[in-house]
XYZ file of C-alpha atoms in Angstrom:
722
model
C 30.776 14.773 -31.565
C 27.786 13.004 -30.634
C 25.749 13.467 -28.366
C 23.825 11.548 -25.131
C 20.109 11.380 -25.201
C 18.781 10.836 -21.720
C 15.263 9.538 -21.410
C 13.687 10.215 -17.872
C 10.134 8.486 -17.209
C 8.805 12.427 -15.576
C 8.950 15.668 -16.554
C 9.761 16.890 -13.204
C 13.137 14.282 -13.687
C 13.693 15.514 -16.387
C 14.111 18.462 -15.921
C 16.759 17.835 -12.709
C 18.889 15.810 -14.263
C 18.742 18.773 -16.968
C 19.691 21.489 -14.568
C 22.994 18.617 -13.284
C 24.209 18.366 -16.907
C 24.025 21.857 -17.932
C 21.100 20.786 -20.374
C 18.946 24.579 -20.815
C 18.362 24.994 -24.037
C 14.747 24.629 -23.963
C 12.993 22.361 -27.050
C 9.766 20.767 -28.199
C 9.054 17.703 -25.736
C 13.370 18.134 -24.399
C 16.132 20.160 -22.904
C 19.332 20.268 -24.918
C 22.902 21.222 -23.521
C 26.403 21.024 -25.348
C 26.517 17.244 -25.002
C 23.651 15.736 -23.563
C 19.408 15.826 -24.866
C 17.369 15.129 -21.887
C 13.443 13.753 -22.179
C 11.031 11.851 -20.612
C 8.515 10.106 -20.955
C 5.036 9.770 -19.083
C 4.731 7.490 -16.961
C 3.911 4.628 -20.509
C 4.311 6.116 -24.471
C 4.281 2.382 -25.251
C 1.688 -0.934 -24.503
C 0.479 -4.412 -24.862
C -2.109 -3.514 -27.590
C -5.506 -4.527 -27.325
C -7.418 -7.748 -28.426
C -8.430 -6.427 -31.724
C -5.189 -5.576 -32.440
C -4.165 -9.349 -33.703
C -7.823 -10.223 -35.667
C -11.447 -8.749 -35.665
C -12.874 -11.796 -33.702
C -11.882 -9.927 -30.663
C -13.360 -6.823 -31.262
C -16.479 -8.407 -30.452
C -17.415 -9.655 -27.308
C -17.828 -12.919 -27.115
C -17.287 -16.860 -25.295
C -16.646 -18.388 -28.639
C -13.782 -16.146 -29.588
C -11.766 -17.253 -25.907
C -9.153 -17.668 -24.617
C -6.815 -14.746 -26.473
C -3.182 -16.347 -27.356
C -1.574 -14.210 -29.313
C 1.270 -15.794 -30.675
C 3.800 -12.627 -30.746
C 2.304 -9.767 -28.374
C 2.661 -6.672 -29.724
C 3.283 -2.960 -28.017
C 1.043 0.144 -29.176
C 1.729 3.733 -28.581
C -0.560 4.979 -26.210
C -2.859 7.203 -27.933
C -3.356 10.449 -25.200
C 0.619 10.149 -24.625
C 1.449 9.750 -29.168
C 2.746 13.324 -29.401
C 5.487 12.743 -26.458
C 6.632 9.255 -28.248
C 6.331 11.251 -31.188
C 9.660 13.663 -29.965
C 11.329 10.745 -28.387
C 10.603 8.459 -31.377
C 12.516 11.513 -33.794
C 15.862 12.190 -30.880
C 15.943 8.806 -31.331
C 16.261 9.120 -34.739
C 18.705 12.113 -35.003
C 22.304 11.403 -36.247
C 23.716 12.915 -33.954
C 22.287 10.792 -31.138
C 24.765 8.265 -30.960
C 24.460 7.015 -27.350
C 21.711 6.520 -25.344
C 21.470 6.754 -21.706
C 18.302 4.827 -19.635
C 17.424 7.293 -16.904
C 13.712 6.131 -15.604
C 13.238 4.796 -12.632
C 15.412 2.231 -11.151
C 13.456 -0.848 -10.508
C 11.325 -3.325 -12.244
C 8.368 -1.067 -13.678
C 10.969 1.840 -14.890
C 13.321 -0.569 -17.040
C 10.038 -1.701 -18.675
C 8.634 2.544 -19.362
C 12.297 2.606 -21.048
C 13.137 -0.703 -22.837
C 9.247 -1.025 -24.689
C 10.255 2.929 -26.004
C 12.997 1.786 -27.384
C 11.974 -0.979 -28.518
C 8.563 0.004 -30.915
C 11.312 2.602 -31.596
C 13.531 -0.199 -33.201
C 16.410 1.963 -31.450
C 19.476 -0.154 -31.478
C 22.421 2.212 -30.574
C 24.911 1.937 -27.909
C 22.784 2.159 -24.511
C 24.448 2.868 -20.479
C 21.762 2.999 -17.322
C 21.564 4.971 -14.252
C 21.035 3.294 -11.313
C 20.494 5.693 -8.339
C 18.337 5.874 -5.270
C 17.555 9.704 -4.671
C 17.445 13.148 -7.260
C 19.645 14.857 -5.067
C 22.456 16.583 -7.071
C 24.720 15.062 -5.404
C 22.968 11.577 -6.618
C 22.754 12.343 -10.238
C 26.700 13.527 -11.293
C 27.794 10.279 -8.777
C 25.526 8.265 -11.168
C 26.547 9.760 -14.013
C 30.125 9.080 -13.478
C 29.142 5.277 -12.896
C 26.856 3.933 -15.447
C 26.643 1.104 -15.678
C 26.560 -0.847 -19.021
C 22.439 -1.199 -20.171
C 22.371 -5.205 -20.985
C 23.245 -5.650 -17.067
C 18.731 -4.834 -16.771
C 18.052 -6.631 -19.330
C 17.092 -9.498 -17.675
C 15.271 -7.051 -15.112
C 13.756 -6.488 -18.363
C 12.935 -9.615 -19.511
C 10.936 -10.097 -15.926
C 8.985 -6.784 -16.684
C 7.723 -8.310 -19.387
C 6.934 -11.203 -18.517
C 4.497 -9.589 -15.851
C 2.953 -7.376 -18.327
C 2.182 -10.643 -20.339
C 1.508 -12.747 -17.892
C -1.267 -9.534 -16.442
C -2.996 -9.330 -20.323
C -3.225 -13.037 -20.260
C -4.600 -13.803 -17.016
C -6.291 -10.507 -16.874
C -8.341 -9.940 -19.981
C -9.405 -13.388 -20.510
C -10.538 -14.281 -17.304
C -11.956 -10.745 -17.400
C -13.898 -11.665 -20.712
C -15.267 -14.735 -19.772
C -16.620 -13.883 -16.755
C -18.241 -10.331 -17.764
C -19.464 -12.858 -21.226
C -20.682 -15.838 -18.816
C -22.416 -13.688 -16.588
C -23.614 -10.812 -18.682
C -22.079 -8.267 -15.403
C -18.772 -5.943 -15.742
C -16.736 -8.347 -13.600
C -12.635 -7.882 -13.694
C -10.023 -10.965 -12.236
C -6.578 -10.530 -12.325
C -3.380 -12.375 -11.432
C -2.891 -10.638 -8.073
C -6.170 -9.028 -7.421
C -7.971 -11.397 -7.228
C -6.154 -14.133 -4.707
C -6.356 -10.738 -2.866
C -9.890 -10.402 -3.267
C -10.553 -14.138 -1.830
C -8.533 -13.113 1.289
C -10.695 -10.787 1.933
C -14.088 -12.663 1.578
C -12.454 -15.320 3.407
C -11.901 -13.347 6.900
C -14.743 -11.593 6.562
C -16.731 -15.710 6.354
C -14.499 -16.285 9.271
C -16.470 -13.014 10.827
C -19.649 -13.918 10.143
C -19.237 -17.876 10.829
C -17.445 -16.319 14.730
C -19.518 -17.873 17.899
C -18.755 -16.144 20.748
C -17.961 -18.031 23.614
C -17.849 -16.321 27.180
C -14.569 -16.548 29.716
C -13.509 -15.749 32.879
C -10.132 -14.586 34.188
C -9.749 -13.731 38.370
C -7.619 -10.487 39.556
C -6.398 -9.825 42.035
C -5.680 -6.305 43.710
C -3.212 -5.859 46.232
C -0.714 -3.003 47.421
C 0.552 -0.951 44.282
C 0.116 -3.786 42.065
C -2.470 -6.165 40.554
C -2.233 -10.008 39.470
C -3.991 -12.074 37.480
C -4.993 -16.452 38.153
C -3.810 -18.426 35.723
C -3.494 -22.870 35.538
C -1.473 -24.894 35.323
C -0.329 -25.184 31.192
C -0.678 -21.225 32.168
C -3.455 -20.298 31.021
C -6.102 -17.833 32.352
C -8.757 -17.617 30.689
C -11.844 -20.108 32.191
C -14.942 -20.955 30.486
C -16.760 -22.372 32.875
C -18.515 -20.174 35.303
C -18.801 -22.550 37.923
C -14.885 -23.641 38.528
C -14.300 -20.537 37.618
C -16.092 -18.695 40.979
C -14.784 -21.828 42.686
C -11.481 -20.646 41.709
C -12.620 -17.230 43.316
C -13.606 -18.700 46.114
C -10.885 -20.306 47.328
C -8.727 -16.561 46.785
C -11.086 -14.400 48.468
C -10.865 -13.103 52.322
C -6.529 -15.499 51.973
C -3.508 -13.415 53.122
C -1.181 -13.442 49.802
C 2.673 -14.263 49.608
C 5.296 -13.818 47.248
C 6.487 -17.675 46.509
C 9.125 -16.670 43.615
C 10.562 -13.063 42.539
C 12.588 -12.954 38.837
C 14.190 -10.319 37.053
C 15.665 -10.742 33.516
C 17.662 -7.864 31.809
C 16.213 -7.406 28.814
C 17.746 -5.762 25.562
C 14.818 -4.707 22.346
C 16.642 -3.593 19.428
C 15.698 -0.836 17.167
C 12.774 -1.870 14.628
C 14.626 -2.051 10.678
C 14.031 1.332 8.808
C 11.891 1.875 6.031
C 11.026 0.042 2.845
C 7.692 1.377 1.148
C 4.656 -1.946 2.673
C 6.264 -1.015 6.275
C 6.244 2.640 5.528
C 2.007 2.514 3.555
C 1.574 0.112 6.457
C 2.351 2.638 9.721
C 1.220 5.968 7.665
C -2.075 4.501 7.504
C -2.185 3.153 11.018
C -1.034 6.544 12.205
C -2.998 8.565 9.772
C -5.277 6.394 8.033
C -3.936 7.459 4.636
C -4.630 4.521 2.322
C -1.894 2.751 0.480
C -1.825 4.989 -2.856
C -2.017 8.035 -0.647
C 1.358 7.371 1.094
C 3.546 5.816 -1.782
C 2.359 9.666 -3.648
C 3.350 11.384 -1.412
C 7.055 9.764 -0.870
C 7.414 9.439 -4.298
C 6.699 13.508 -4.155
C 9.477 13.551 -1.190
C 11.610 11.284 -3.264
C 11.436 13.444 -7.083
C 10.259 16.744 -6.513
C 11.289 18.125 -2.389
C 14.488 15.625 -3.342
C 15.220 14.678 0.495
C 13.822 11.005 0.898
C 15.531 8.591 -1.710
C 13.784 5.929 -3.993
C 10.462 4.934 -2.158
C 9.848 1.901 -3.869
C 11.795 -0.755 -2.209
C 11.466 -4.071 -0.108
C 14.148 -3.867 1.678
C 14.654 -2.015 4.922
C 18.277 -1.607 4.993
C 21.699 0.110 3.217
C 24.921 -0.741 1.542
C 28.583 -0.641 2.676
C 29.267 1.857 0.509
C 26.086 4.067 1.691
C 26.476 4.088 5.389
C 29.873 6.448 4.967
C 27.058 9.319 3.372
C 25.201 8.615 7.120
C 27.141 11.439 9.022
C 26.144 13.888 5.648
C 22.624 12.464 6.230
C 22.550 13.303 9.896
C 23.620 16.441 9.403
C 20.839 17.008 6.562
C 18.056 16.817 9.115
C 19.485 18.310 12.640
C 16.994 20.281 12.776
C 14.116 21.586 14.188
C 12.493 18.149 16.852
C 15.074 16.297 14.775
C 17.934 18.119 16.164
C 18.941 16.841 19.636
C 18.687 13.549 18.458
C 20.909 13.954 15.539
C 23.791 15.931 17.477
C 23.364 12.946 20.196
C 24.204 10.148 17.206
C 26.902 12.809 15.771
C 29.369 13.495 18.409
C 28.974 9.879 19.787
C 32.020 8.031 19.600
C 31.553 6.291 17.343
C 28.460 5.863 15.090
C 26.262 2.713 15.312
C 24.911 1.338 11.996
C 24.829 -2.953 12.948
C 20.488 -2.639 12.998
C 21.344 -0.883 9.654
C 24.099 -2.182 7.390
C 23.305 -5.302 6.171
C 24.763 -5.863 2.628
C 23.251 -9.570 1.529
C 19.491 -8.142 2.404
C 20.081 -5.167 0.033
C 18.227 -6.345 -3.690
C 17.698 -3.570 -6.114
C 17.458 -0.327 -3.482
C 18.521 0.200 -0.478
C 15.796 1.376 2.543
C 13.827 4.735 2.702
C 16.103 7.165 4.352
C 16.782 10.811 3.970
C 18.973 12.323 1.293
C 22.689 14.387 2.273
C 19.708 17.565 0.897
C 19.535 20.127 4.226
C 15.934 19.815 5.730
C 13.282 22.112 3.918
C 10.411 22.536 5.361
C 8.921 25.174 4.108
C 7.589 23.926 0.903
C 6.088 20.035 1.970
C 2.460 20.209 2.226
C 1.030 18.163 5.776
C 0.686 15.107 4.333
C 3.995 14.824 3.391
C 5.606 16.259 6.688
C 3.751 13.109 8.000
C 5.432 10.958 5.941
C 8.881 12.780 5.933
C 8.575 12.868 9.670
C 7.977 8.884 10.006
C 11.379 8.258 7.976
C 12.833 10.835 10.408
C 12.352 8.824 13.217
C 12.785 5.601 12.187
C 16.072 6.547 10.652
C 16.523 8.484 13.821
C 15.918 4.823 15.797
C 17.769 2.322 13.647
C 20.499 4.736 14.601
C 19.724 4.959 18.295
C 21.020 2.455 21.049
C 18.844 -0.444 22.416
C 15.732 -0.137 24.747
C 17.470 -1.650 27.987
C 14.614 -2.173 31.190
C 14.573 -4.677 33.824
C 11.871 -7.171 33.592
C 10.471 -8.646 37.300
C 8.192 -11.505 37.122
C 6.469 -11.976 40.485
C 4.765 -15.507 41.396
C 2.122 -15.277 44.556
C 0.134 -17.975 46.166
C -3.168 -17.007 47.211
C -4.581 -19.420 49.661
C -4.043 -22.475 47.199
C -4.208 -20.241 44.289
C -1.323 -19.008 42.701
C -1.556 -15.921 40.454
C 1.060 -14.078 38.372
C 2.475 -10.470 38.141
C 4.956 -8.539 35.979
C 6.347 -4.880 35.558
C 9.589 -3.298 34.339
C 12.316 0.149 35.484
C 12.877 1.069 32.250
C 17.206 1.788 32.162
C 17.857 3.847 28.930
C 15.430 4.505 26.556
C 17.143 4.323 23.975
C 15.391 4.493 20.539
C 11.943 4.356 21.853
C 12.191 8.260 23.071
C 12.764 8.911 19.463
C 10.523 6.816 17.888
C 7.437 7.547 20.224
C 5.480 4.694 21.518
C 2.680 6.077 19.312
C 3.311 2.713 16.651
C 5.574 0.575 19.115
C 2.965 -0.277 21.405
C 3.373 -2.014 24.181
C 4.599 -4.985 22.105
C 7.111 -6.236 24.967
C 4.402 -7.363 27.164
C 3.857 -10.547 25.402
C 1.188 -11.730 27.780
C -2.113 -9.652 27.067
C -3.810 -10.624 30.590
C -0.396 -9.763 32.442
C -0.145 -6.191 31.469
C 2.999 -4.286 32.246
C 3.127 -2.294 35.622
C 5.768 -0.615 38.079
C 6.017 -3.081 40.978
C 6.816 -1.637 44.694
C 9.652 -2.900 46.573
C 9.463 -6.473 47.382
C 11.224 -9.323 48.105
C 10.424 -12.851 48.486
C 8.197 -14.608 51.446
C 6.716 -10.869 51.820
C 3.139 -11.068 52.822
C 1.274 -8.118 50.507
C -2.721 -7.459 51.796
C -4.819 -8.906 49.561
C -7.009 -5.777 48.780
C -10.070 -7.191 46.383
C -9.888 -10.651 44.266
C -12.749 -10.823 41.922
C -14.247 -12.319 38.799
C -13.859 -10.121 35.275
C -16.415 -11.376 32.098
C -15.192 -11.460 28.492
C -15.363 -12.461 25.459
C -13.749 -14.000 23.000
C -13.576 -11.895 19.501
C -13.947 -12.911 15.601
C -10.403 -12.374 13.244
C -10.803 -9.097 12.924
C -11.267 -6.519 9.582
C -8.088 -6.101 7.542
C -7.767 -2.133 7.294
C -5.001 -1.746 4.389
C -2.183 -2.191 6.901
C -2.894 -5.104 8.244
C -3.853 -6.026 3.608
C -0.518 -5.169 2.977
C 1.361 -7.314 5.354
C -1.150 -9.965 4.243
C -0.326 -9.578 1.226
C 3.446 -9.495 2.057
C 2.940 -13.332 3.361
C -0.378 -14.694 3.568
C 0.789 -17.495 5.041
C 2.387 -19.299 2.891
C 5.972 -20.017 2.371
C 8.209 -17.898 0.831
C 4.873 -16.295 -1.150
C 3.768 -12.959 -1.500
C 1.161 -10.898 -3.180
C 3.013 -8.418 -5.631
C 5.562 -6.560 -5.317
C 6.341 -2.768 -2.588
C 5.438 -0.994 -6.098
C 1.963 -2.417 -7.214
C 0.170 -3.077 -3.963
C -1.107 -0.126 -3.275
C -3.232 0.258 -6.814
C -4.129 -2.892 -7.273
C -5.956 -2.218 -3.616
C -7.311 0.969 -5.386
C -7.958 -1.309 -8.333
C -10.587 -3.777 -5.831
C -11.235 -0.164 -4.777
C -12.481 0.775 -8.846
C -14.351 -2.150 -9.065
C -16.319 -2.690 -6.474
C -15.335 -5.289 -5.010
C -14.966 -3.380 -1.320
C -15.104 -0.443 0.225
C -14.458 1.316 3.749
C -16.356 0.654 6.620
C -14.148 3.363 8.476
C -10.929 2.184 8.574
C -12.385 -1.439 7.690
C -12.200 -2.874 5.004
C -15.200 -4.512 3.797
C -16.040 -7.050 0.383
C -19.246 -5.950 -0.960
C -21.772 -8.398 -2.121
C -20.263 -7.849 -6.107
C -17.055 -9.180 -4.536
C -18.401 -12.194 -2.523
C -19.748 -13.174 -5.653
C -16.469 -12.838 -8.165
C -14.999 -15.465 -6.123
C -17.613 -17.462 -5.768
C -17.701 -18.191 -9.729
C -13.929 -16.948 -10.059
C -11.843 -20.619 -11.023
C -10.448 -21.938 -8.161
C -6.819 -21.449 -8.728
C -7.252 -17.438 -9.602
C -8.327 -17.970 -6.016
C -4.829 -19.411 -4.617
C -2.253 -16.632 -2.645
C 0.601 -19.427 -3.154
C 0.186 -19.926 -6.956
C 0.612 -16.628 -7.441
C 3.449 -16.122 -4.838
C 4.745 -18.716 -7.100
C 4.582 -16.937 -9.753
C 6.563 -14.014 -8.370
C 9.173 -16.113 -7.133
C 9.178 -17.151 -10.815
C 9.485 -13.211 -12.453
C 12.540 -12.919 -9.925
C 14.572 -15.862 -10.723
C 13.916 -14.037 -14.579
C 15.156 -10.505 -13.230
C 18.650 -12.661 -11.625
C 18.982 -14.392 -15.384
C 18.126 -17.941 -13.625
C 14.828 -18.426 -15.171
C 13.585 -18.291 -18.814
C 10.973 -15.431 -19.943
C 9.369 -17.906 -22.562
C 8.925 -20.142 -20.498
C 7.181 -18.405 -17.918
C 4.719 -16.804 -20.416
C 3.907 -20.456 -22.033
C 2.525 -21.328 -18.743
C 0.926 -18.287 -18.613
C -0.900 -18.945 -21.628
C -1.495 -22.970 -21.138
C -3.165 -21.219 -17.575
C -5.099 -18.621 -19.259
C -6.853 -21.222 -21.679
C -7.328 -23.453 -18.595
C -9.314 -20.588 -16.206
C -11.554 -19.584 -19.943
C -12.683 -23.502 -19.760
C -13.467 -23.534 -16.386
C -15.544 -20.284 -15.876
C -17.580 -21.804 -18.884
C -18.134 -24.938 -17.830
C -19.280 -23.561 -14.456
C -22.426 -23.970 -13.903
C -21.997 -20.822 -11.022
C -25.008 -17.613 -11.070
C -24.217 -14.513 -10.864
C -27.051 -12.212 -9.219
C -27.511 -8.305 -9.071
C -28.921 -7.489 -5.018
C -27.994 -3.680 -4.839
C -30.425 -2.862 -8.019
C -33.009 0.344 -7.601
C -36.252 1.053 -8.709
C -34.651 4.133 -10.835
C -34.322 3.648 -14.612
C -31.084 4.188 -16.592
C -31.740 7.302 -18.729
C -30.463 5.741 -21.461
C -30.961 2.094 -22.137
C -33.880 1.881 -19.486
C -31.606 -1.315 -17.466
C -32.554 -0.434 -13.341
C -29.485 0.788 -11.971
C -27.368 -1.030 -9.449
C -26.114 1.580 -6.744
C -22.791 0.780 -5.245
C -20.200 2.899 -2.831
C -17.530 4.165 -4.369
C -14.040 5.585 -2.675
C -15.397 8.851 -2.396
C -19.307 8.660 -1.846
C -22.128 6.222 -3.356
C -22.198 5.891 -7.312
C -25.498 4.829 -9.575
C -24.367 2.476 -12.410
C -25.862 0.701 -15.289
C -25.502 -2.711 -15.051
C -25.519 -3.223 -19.427
C -22.213 -3.543 -19.529
C -22.986 -2.086 -23.190
C -24.464 1.561 -21.925
C -22.032 2.536 -18.983
C -24.099 5.121 -17.639
C -23.041 7.014 -13.725
C -24.389 9.001 -11.485
C -22.892 10.218 -8.205
C -25.749 10.678 -5.513
C -23.239 11.380 -3.201
C -20.254 12.488 -2.152
C -17.410 12.800 1.045
C -16.265 16.460 1.334
C -13.652 18.131 2.688
C -16.166 20.890 3.703
C -16.616 21.034 7.526
C -19.832 21.264 9.146
C -20.345 24.318 10.670
C -22.097 22.630 13.663
C -19.809 19.398 15.359
C -17.336 20.343 12.263
C -17.074 16.683 10.849
C -16.345 16.543 6.703
C -19.804 16.472 5.063
C -21.925 14.830 2.448
C -22.647 15.941 -1.168
C -25.799 14.954 -2.125
C -28.320 15.634 -5.083
C -27.438 17.158 -8.280
C -26.396 20.263 -10.601
C -27.701 23.236 -8.107
C -29.714 20.742 -6.151
C -27.200 19.703 -3.958
C -27.206 19.614 -0.757
C -24.804 19.653 1.935
C -25.625 17.122 5.314
C -23.813 15.792 8.187
C -24.416 13.125 10.246
C -25.167 15.445 13.464
C -28.336 16.354 10.609
C -27.043 19.258 9.605
C -28.204 20.741 6.546
C -27.098 23.463 3.470
C -28.276 23.838 0.246
C -25.959 24.084 -2.028
C -26.763 28.095 -2.474
C -26.269 28.542 0.928
C -23.014 27.339 1.258
C -21.875 29.556 -1.586
C -22.903 32.580 0.186
C -21.411 31.516 3.247
C -18.117 31.047 1.939
C -18.362 34.417 0.125
C -19.099 36.039 2.997
C -15.843 34.345 4.474
C -14.010 35.552 2.258
C -14.000 33.249 -0.303
C -15.786 33.932 -3.869
C -18.215 32.509 -6.408
C -14.762 31.511 -8.421
C -13.076 29.051 -5.165
C -16.578 27.974 -4.796
C -16.535 26.522 -8.024
C -12.685 25.126 -7.624
C -13.515 23.635 -4.837
C -16.449 21.886 -5.868
C -14.919 20.976 -8.629
C -11.736 19.720 -7.277
C -13.963 17.377 -4.558
C -15.547 15.903 -8.236
C -12.072 15.494 -9.630
C -11.648 13.483 -6.725
C -14.892 11.386 -7.099
C -13.864 9.978 -10.567
C -10.491 10.245 -10.073
C -9.371 12.064 -12.743
C -4.991 12.837 -13.764
C -3.982 8.888 -14.147
C -0.931 7.986 -15.415
C -0.772 6.968 -19.171
C -0.478 3.358 -18.463
C -3.805 3.978 -15.692
C -5.866 5.385 -18.715
C -4.462 2.369 -20.206
C -5.742 -0.113 -18.479
C -8.858 1.645 -18.041
C -9.697 1.007 -21.881
C -9.263 -2.196 -21.423
C -11.987 -2.379 -18.410
C -14.641 0.569 -20.335
C -14.071 -1.950 -23.116
C -15.141 -4.546 -21.354
C -18.229 -1.975 -20.137
C -18.420 -1.358 -23.949
C -19.226 -5.110 -24.860
C -20.653 -5.797 -27.693
C -24.155 -5.555 -29.118
C -23.437 -8.708 -31.665
C -23.504 -10.903 -28.917
């Protein structure tokens, strides 16, 4: 009797699948049972081959060897994970394995992980696909009971492969062209460059912005306040003399209510979370990066089994999932969620009008809790925060609308017209669950007339005017992007039917911009560096276009649906890569290192550049053949004993010191002694410091990230023959 080989994406997922399938015999890179053998990848085991695979001329970085346009893209085994690939390959070729079950993540990238392995191994055995949205035992059992033919997902693979080839053709060609042309470590990409262009454009708008002074007239009456507006419903005046004239005409005059307009309003709850919306809210409330939020949500999905598949772009669920809602509600009816969950369960009927929409669900439904009983003991504080956001949003979307009565008053003070607005809450509905921390007071669509509670008042009443005053303000420039607003801009860059990246890739794109020193954080704000600004100045114009990138994403979506050919798309990318290289070569733009220090590189004696990384300040060698770098200062999680803010570590070796913005300074040796006195051993201190260094160097990446880094490193090494 033949066996089915189940290919999971990660060891942790494979372990859970094996448990449900009754596989208990641990082997070399697999877990076996009577009917199934479960094995795993380690992220990507196979990737697109490096340029030098296609010819010796590509081993050296030079403009003469560009563009690189292989006739057929080749796959190669990633060296760092080759041992596991060999294990999987051996299992695929076993005579008793008669069927393959693809059980990698249910999405475009997960499909690519499995298909590339199967292609490289030359496997042509019958295949099926496990497609599930949560990792609970029940979901796994149901999924294996409803396995789909793998052929149904072949177009999804073609879309993923086309995306990967496009990134290779565009990214590597333009990166080499820019690096060789300007003798600097520069990289560009199909999605990262238009994203950077938006950040640079916003910074230029801020720098070019000239604030204008404006004036508003506010009246304070018994129990409420009102704002003057002109015939065009504008409250701001830019002419001070005109504003003072209005004030003079209203000052000391009696008020009269000339119109009262009462309106009953209902505000439905926000839709459930997709990944981008969850990343936005986590950044607003907890200042988590998009990458961090994805990692936490992935852990809650894979490890804790408390949330459904996070890499989704849908904010709704389908009818079949709706039938499981009572069980999901029971699973979260604990702690602070119990009252709200039980109230929904006890209702006459479950209100799903804001949650169920079959037409708005693509590969995966919204992020919602699973049927797994909620247990918080094993969650980190960060995981708990993400879980809390999802549960409150889930309870909100199943709750009644927020209902209130809005009253608008029109008053005449003298001959000038003033307006006031207030509300009386009738049914708090979902807002009492969701809270105001994220929703704010968005019902007030008129920023100059804030919502307030109005006293009992009737038309014709003459409320006393306590004061009438002129208030001065200044127009503000557009706000700098933070990760929340940047995610919004990538999702909707201002061009019809256009997006940059996917929910699953946007976090990595933002991180890559930080790692390339194109952008840096000032608090929560994202600011382009000089390097980033200069790159946008020298990059080919089309590559900076969000509209063009959005059209490519649309084509990839059509490929995944079988409505477009992947071969046509990659042919277009080849032509485009060639055009981009030509644009770089003929450009007369200049690139200048304006962050040089007076410190020389110990390896090549060139002056080092000072850059601000995600965790602190570094000095790096400008020579791409050298690649030397050292840390100058690093943000740590250690706290100042004076003001309790996070300390910065400066220096190297035993000369390292901790420095705080309040002026506190402490040598590393003193820090170690203090920790030992507090009960932490020297080993604990060293372990802590090692963890900080690990964070700063971004160790522990996926195999794909390692491979991408290798491509980048090859750019730093360059060619000595150039």
